[in-house]
mmCIF file of C-alpha atoms in Angstrom:
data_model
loop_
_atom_site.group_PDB
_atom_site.id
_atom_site.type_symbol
_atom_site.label_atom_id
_atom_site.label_comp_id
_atom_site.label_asym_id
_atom_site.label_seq_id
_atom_site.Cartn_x
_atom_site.Cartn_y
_atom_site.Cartn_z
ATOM 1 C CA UNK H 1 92.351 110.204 82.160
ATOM 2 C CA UNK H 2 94.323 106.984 80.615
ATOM 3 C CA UNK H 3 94.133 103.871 82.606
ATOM 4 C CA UNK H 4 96.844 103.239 84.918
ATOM 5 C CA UNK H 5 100.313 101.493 83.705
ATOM 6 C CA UNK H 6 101.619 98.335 84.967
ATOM 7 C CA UNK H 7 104.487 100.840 86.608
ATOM 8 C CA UNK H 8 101.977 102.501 88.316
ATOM 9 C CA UNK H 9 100.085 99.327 89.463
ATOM 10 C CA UNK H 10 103.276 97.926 90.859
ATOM 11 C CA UNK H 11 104.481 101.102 92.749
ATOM 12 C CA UNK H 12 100.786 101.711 94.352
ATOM 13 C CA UNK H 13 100.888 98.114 95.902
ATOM 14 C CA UNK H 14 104.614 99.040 97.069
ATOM 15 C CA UNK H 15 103.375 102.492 98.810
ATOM 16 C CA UNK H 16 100.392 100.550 100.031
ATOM 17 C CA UNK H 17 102.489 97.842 101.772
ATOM 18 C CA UNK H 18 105.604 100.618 102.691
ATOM 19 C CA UNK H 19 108.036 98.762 100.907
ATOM 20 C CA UNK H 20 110.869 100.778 99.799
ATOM 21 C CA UNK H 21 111.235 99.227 96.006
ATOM 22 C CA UNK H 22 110.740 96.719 93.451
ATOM 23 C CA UNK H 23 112.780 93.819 92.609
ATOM 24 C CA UNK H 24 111.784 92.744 88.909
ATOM 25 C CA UNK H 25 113.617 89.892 87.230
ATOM 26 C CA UNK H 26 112.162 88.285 83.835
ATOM 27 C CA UNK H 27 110.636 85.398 84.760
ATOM 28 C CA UNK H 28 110.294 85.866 88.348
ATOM 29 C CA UNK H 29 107.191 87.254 90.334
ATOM 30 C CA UNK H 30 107.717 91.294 91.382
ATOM 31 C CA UNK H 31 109.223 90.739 94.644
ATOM 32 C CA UNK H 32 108.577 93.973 97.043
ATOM 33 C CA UNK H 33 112.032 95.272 98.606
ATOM 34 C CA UNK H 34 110.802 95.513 102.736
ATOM 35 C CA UNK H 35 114.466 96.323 103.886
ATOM 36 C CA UNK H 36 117.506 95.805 102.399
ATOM 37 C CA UNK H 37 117.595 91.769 102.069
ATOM 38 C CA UNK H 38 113.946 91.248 102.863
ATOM 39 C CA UNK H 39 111.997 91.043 100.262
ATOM 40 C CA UNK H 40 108.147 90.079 99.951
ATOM 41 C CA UNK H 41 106.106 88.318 96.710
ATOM 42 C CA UNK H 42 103.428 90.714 95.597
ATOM 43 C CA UNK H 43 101.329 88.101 94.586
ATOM 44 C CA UNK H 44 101.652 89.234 90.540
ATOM 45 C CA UNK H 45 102.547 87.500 87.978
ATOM 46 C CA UNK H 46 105.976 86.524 86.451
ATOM 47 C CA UNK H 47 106.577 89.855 83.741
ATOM 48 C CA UNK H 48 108.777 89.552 80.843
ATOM 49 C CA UNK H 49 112.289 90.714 80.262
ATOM 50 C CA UNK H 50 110.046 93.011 77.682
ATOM 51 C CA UNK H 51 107.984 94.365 80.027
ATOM 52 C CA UNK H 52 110.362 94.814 82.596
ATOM 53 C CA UNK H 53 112.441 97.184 79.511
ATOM 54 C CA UNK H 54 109.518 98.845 78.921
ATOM 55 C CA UNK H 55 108.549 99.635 82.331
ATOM 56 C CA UNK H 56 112.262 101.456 82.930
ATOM 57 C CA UNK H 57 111.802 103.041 80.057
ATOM 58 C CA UNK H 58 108.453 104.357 81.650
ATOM 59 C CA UNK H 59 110.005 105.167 84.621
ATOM 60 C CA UNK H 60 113.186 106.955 83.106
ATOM 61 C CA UNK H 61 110.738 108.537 80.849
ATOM 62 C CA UNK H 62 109.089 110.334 83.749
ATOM 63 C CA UNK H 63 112.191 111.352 85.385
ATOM 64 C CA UNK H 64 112.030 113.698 88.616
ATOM 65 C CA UNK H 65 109.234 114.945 87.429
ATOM 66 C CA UNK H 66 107.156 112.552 89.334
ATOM 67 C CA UNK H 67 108.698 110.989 91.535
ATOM 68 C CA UNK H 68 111.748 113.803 92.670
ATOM 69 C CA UNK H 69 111.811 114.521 96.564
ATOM 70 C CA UNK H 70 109.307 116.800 97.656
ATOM 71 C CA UNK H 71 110.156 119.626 99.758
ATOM 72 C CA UNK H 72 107.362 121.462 102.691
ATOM 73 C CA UNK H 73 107.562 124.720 104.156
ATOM 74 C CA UNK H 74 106.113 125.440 107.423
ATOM 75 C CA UNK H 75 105.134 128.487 108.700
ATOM 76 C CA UNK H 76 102.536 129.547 111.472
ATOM 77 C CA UNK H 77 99.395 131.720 111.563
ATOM 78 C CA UNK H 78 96.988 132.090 114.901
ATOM 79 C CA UNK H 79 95.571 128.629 115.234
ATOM 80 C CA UNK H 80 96.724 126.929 112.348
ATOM 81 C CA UNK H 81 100.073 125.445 110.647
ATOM 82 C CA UNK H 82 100.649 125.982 107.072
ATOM 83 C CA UNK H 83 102.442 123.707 105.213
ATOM 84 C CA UNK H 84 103.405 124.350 101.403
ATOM 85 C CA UNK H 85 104.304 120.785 100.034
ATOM 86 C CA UNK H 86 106.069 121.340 96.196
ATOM 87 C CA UNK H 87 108.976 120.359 94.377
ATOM 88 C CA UNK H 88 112.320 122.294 94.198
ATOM 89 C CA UNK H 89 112.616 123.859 91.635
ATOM 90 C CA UNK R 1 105.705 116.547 114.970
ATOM 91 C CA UNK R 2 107.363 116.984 117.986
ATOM 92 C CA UNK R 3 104.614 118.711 119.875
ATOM 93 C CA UNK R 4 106.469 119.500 123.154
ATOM 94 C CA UNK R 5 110.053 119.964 121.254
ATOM 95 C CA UNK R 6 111.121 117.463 123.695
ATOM 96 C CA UNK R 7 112.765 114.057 122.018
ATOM 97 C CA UNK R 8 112.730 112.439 125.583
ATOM 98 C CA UNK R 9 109.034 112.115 125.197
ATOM 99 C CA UNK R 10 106.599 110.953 122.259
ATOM 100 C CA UNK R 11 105.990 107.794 120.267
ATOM 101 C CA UNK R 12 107.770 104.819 119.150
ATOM 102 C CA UNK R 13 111.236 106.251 117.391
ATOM 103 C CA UNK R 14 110.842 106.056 113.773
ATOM 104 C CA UNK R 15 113.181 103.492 112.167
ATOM 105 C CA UNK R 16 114.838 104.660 109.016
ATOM 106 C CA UNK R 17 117.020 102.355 106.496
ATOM 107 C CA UNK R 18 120.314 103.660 104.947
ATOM 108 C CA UNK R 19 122.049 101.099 103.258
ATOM 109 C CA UNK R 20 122.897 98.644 106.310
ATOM 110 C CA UNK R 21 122.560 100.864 109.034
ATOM 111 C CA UNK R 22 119.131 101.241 111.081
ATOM 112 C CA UNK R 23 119.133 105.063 112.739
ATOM 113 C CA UNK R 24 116.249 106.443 114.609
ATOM 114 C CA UNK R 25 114.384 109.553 115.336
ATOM 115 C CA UNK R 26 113.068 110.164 118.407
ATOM 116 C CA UNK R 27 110.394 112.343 120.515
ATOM 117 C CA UNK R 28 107.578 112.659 117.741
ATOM 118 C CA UNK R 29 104.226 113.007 119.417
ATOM 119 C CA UNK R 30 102.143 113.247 116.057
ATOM 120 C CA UNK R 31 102.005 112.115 112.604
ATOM 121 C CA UNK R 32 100.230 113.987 109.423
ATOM 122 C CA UNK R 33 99.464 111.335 106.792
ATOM 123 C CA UNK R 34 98.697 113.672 103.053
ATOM 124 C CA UNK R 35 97.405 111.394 100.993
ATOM 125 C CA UNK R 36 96.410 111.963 97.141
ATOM 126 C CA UNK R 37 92.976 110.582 95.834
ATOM 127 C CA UNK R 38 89.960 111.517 93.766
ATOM 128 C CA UNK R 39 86.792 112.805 93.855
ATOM 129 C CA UNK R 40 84.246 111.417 91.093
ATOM 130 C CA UNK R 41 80.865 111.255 89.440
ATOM 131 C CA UNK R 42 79.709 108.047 87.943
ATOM 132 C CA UNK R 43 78.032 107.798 84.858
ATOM 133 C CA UNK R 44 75.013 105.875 87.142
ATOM 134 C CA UNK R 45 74.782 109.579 88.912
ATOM 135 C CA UNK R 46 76.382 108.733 91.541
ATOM 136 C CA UNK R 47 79.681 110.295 93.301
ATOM 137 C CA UNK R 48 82.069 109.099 95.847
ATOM 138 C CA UNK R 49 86.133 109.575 96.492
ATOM 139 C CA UNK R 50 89.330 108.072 96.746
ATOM 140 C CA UNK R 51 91.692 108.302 99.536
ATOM 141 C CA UNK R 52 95.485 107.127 99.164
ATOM 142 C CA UNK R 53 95.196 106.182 95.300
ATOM 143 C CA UNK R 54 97.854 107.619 92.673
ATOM 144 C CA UNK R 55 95.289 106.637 90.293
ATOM 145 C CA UNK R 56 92.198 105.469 89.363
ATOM 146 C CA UNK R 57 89.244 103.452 86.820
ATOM 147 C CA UNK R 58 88.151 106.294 84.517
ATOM 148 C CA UNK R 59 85.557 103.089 82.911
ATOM 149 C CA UNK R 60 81.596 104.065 84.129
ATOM 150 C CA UNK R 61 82.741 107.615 85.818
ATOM 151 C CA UNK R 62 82.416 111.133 83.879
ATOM 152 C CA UNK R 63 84.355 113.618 85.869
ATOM 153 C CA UNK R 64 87.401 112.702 87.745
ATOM 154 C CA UNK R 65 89.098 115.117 89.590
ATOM 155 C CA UNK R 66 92.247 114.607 91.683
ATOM 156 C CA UNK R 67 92.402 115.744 95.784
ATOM 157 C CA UNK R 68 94.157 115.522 98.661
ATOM 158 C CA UNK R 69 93.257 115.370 102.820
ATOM 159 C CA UNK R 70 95.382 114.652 105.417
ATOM 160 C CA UNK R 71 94.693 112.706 108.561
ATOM 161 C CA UNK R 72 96.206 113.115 112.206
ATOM 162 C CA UNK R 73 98.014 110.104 113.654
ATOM 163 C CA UNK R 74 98.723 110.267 117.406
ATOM 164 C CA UNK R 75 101.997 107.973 117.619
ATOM 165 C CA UNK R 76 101.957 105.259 120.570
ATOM 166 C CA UNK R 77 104.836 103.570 122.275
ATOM 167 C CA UNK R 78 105.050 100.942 119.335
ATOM 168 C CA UNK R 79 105.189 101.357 115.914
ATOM 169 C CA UNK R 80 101.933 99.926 115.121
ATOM 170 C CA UNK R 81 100.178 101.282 117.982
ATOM 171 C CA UNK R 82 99.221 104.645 116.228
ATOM 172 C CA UNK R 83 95.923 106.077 117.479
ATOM 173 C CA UNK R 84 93.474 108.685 114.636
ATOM 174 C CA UNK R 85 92.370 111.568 115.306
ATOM 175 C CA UNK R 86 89.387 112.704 114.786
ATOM 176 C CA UNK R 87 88.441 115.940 113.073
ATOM 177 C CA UNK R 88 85.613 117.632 113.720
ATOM 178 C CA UNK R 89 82.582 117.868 111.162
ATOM 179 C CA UNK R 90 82.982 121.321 110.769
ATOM 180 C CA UNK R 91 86.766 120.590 109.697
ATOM 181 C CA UNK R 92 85.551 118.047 107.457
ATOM 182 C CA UNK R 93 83.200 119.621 105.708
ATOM 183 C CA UNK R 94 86.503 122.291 105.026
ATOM 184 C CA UNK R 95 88.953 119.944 103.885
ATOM 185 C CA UNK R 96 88.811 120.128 100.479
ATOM 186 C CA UNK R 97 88.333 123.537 99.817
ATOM 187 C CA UNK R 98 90.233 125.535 103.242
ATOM 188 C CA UNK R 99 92.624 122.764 105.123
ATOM 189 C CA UNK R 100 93.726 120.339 102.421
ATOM 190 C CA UNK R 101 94.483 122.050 98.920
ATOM 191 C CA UNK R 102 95.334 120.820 95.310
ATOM 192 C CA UNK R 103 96.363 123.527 93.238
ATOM 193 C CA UNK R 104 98.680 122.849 89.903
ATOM 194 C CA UNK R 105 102.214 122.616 91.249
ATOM 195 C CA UNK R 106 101.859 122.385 94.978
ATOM 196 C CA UNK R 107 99.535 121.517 98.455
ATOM 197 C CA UNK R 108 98.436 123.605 100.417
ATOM 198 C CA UNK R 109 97.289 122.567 104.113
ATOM 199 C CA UNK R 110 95.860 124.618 107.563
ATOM 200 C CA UNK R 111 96.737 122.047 110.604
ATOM 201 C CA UNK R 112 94.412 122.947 113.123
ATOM 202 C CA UNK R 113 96.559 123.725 116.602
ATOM 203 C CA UNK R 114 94.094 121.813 118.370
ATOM 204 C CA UNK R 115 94.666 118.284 116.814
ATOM 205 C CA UNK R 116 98.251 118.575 117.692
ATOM 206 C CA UNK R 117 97.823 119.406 121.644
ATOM 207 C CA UNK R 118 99.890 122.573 121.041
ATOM 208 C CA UNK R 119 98.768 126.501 121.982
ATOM 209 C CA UNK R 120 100.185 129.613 120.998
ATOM 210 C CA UNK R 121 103.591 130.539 122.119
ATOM 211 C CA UNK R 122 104.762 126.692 122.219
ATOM 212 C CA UNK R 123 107.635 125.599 120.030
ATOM 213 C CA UNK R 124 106.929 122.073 118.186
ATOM 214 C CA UNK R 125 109.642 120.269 116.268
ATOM 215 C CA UNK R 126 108.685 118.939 112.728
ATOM 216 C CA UNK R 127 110.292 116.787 109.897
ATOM 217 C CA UNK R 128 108.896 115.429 106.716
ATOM 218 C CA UNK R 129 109.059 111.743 104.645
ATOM 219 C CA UNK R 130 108.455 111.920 101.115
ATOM 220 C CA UNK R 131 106.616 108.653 101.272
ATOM 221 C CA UNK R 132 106.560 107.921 97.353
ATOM 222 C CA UNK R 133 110.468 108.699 97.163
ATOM 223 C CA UNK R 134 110.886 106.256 99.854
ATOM 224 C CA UNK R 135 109.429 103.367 97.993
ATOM 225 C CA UNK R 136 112.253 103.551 95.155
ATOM 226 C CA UNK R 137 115.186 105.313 97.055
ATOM 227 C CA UNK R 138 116.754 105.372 100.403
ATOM 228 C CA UNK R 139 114.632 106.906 102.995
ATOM 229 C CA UNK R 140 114.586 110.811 102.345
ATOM 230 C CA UNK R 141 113.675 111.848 106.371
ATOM 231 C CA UNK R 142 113.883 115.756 106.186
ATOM 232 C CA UNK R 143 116.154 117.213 108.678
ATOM 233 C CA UNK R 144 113.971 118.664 112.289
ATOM 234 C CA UNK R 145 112.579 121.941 111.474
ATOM 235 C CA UNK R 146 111.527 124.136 114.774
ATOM 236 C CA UNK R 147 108.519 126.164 114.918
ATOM 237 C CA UNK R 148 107.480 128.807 117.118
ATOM 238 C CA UNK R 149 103.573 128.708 117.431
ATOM 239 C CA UNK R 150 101.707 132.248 116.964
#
């Protein structure tokens, strides 16, 4: 198991925090998008316009694949919900 | 989950953005929290787990397997104010292997009735929040499912 990307370093600390996105501008520290307009430092360094490419490339690289919606199915038994969390197909 | 199906009653709404606008859902008594993580052994022999991680250290650990649990959230009147609840040992003990499931392309999970208030023959009324889609896109709130209890 690799060690984890600056992508995914960057998106963990968003989920952690519940922001809803990244704002990433060469130069600048990785702001953290709260709302729309409200954004909050991350406390990382400035990245490059390079790394910033390479990290969309990352990303676009990926695709739906991991990180497409999720769909859950619910369905009852005696005592218990089920719930069947996937991706459409 | 909307364990009395009632959306006069239950928790502090749950504020969604959509571009500029700020809608809410209302009358959700219950959250269920799935969170990825790992289990691992360490190359010192010992073992421990992750809860909430998309990804971990490998450095000092020789087996690494991903998991996930869940946890129960009972919602209060403010958004914060969300109160755990606690599963039993015996539940515990059964996450891994009966109530929370990994297998290759999916989760499986058993929610106890009990940790939801809710008996047989009740309806409940349930959405879903892809958490991880929310981070990069526009919040992606299911639309209210309605269950009839067994």
């Amino acid at each position: 198991m690799g060690e984890p990307s600056k992508l995914d370093e960057l998106v963990r600390f968003a989920i952690k925090i519940g922001a809803r996105g990244l704002q990433l501008k060469a130069g600048q520290e990785p702001m953290a998008v709260i709302a729309p307009g409200r954004l909050s430092p991350i406390n990382h360094p400035p990245l490059s316009q390079e790394a910033i490419t390479a990290m969309g490339a990352e990303a676009a690289a990926r695709g739906s694949s991991r990180y497409g919606p999720v769909e859950a199915r619910f369905t009852c038994s005696s005592e218990t919900i089920a719930v069947v969390i996937s991706r459409p197909a | 989950m909307d364990a009395d199906n009632d959306a006069g009653t239950g928790g502090a709404p749950l504020t969604l953005w959509r571009g500029e606008q700020k809608p809410s859902r209302f009358g959700y008594e219950y959250r269920v929290a799935v969170l990825a993580g790992f289990r691992y052994e360490a190359a010192d022999g010992g073992s421990g787990r992750t809860t909430g991680d998309a990804s971990i250290q490998s450095e000092g650990k020789t087996k690494i397997e991903p998991i996930v649990t869940y946890q129960v959230w009972q919602l209060g009147s403010q958004r914060f104010g969300s109160k755990n609840v606690e599963l039993s040992e015996a539940d515990k003990a059964r996450m891994d292997t009966e109530l929370a499931v990994l297998e290759v392309d999916r989760v499986r999970l058993k929610i106890p009735y009990t940790y939801l208030g809710v008996k047989p023959g009740a309806r409940i009324r349930v959405a879903y929040l892809d958490v991880q889609q929310s981070a990069t896109q526009e919040s992606s709130l299911s639309t209210d499912q309605t269950l009839a209890l067994k």
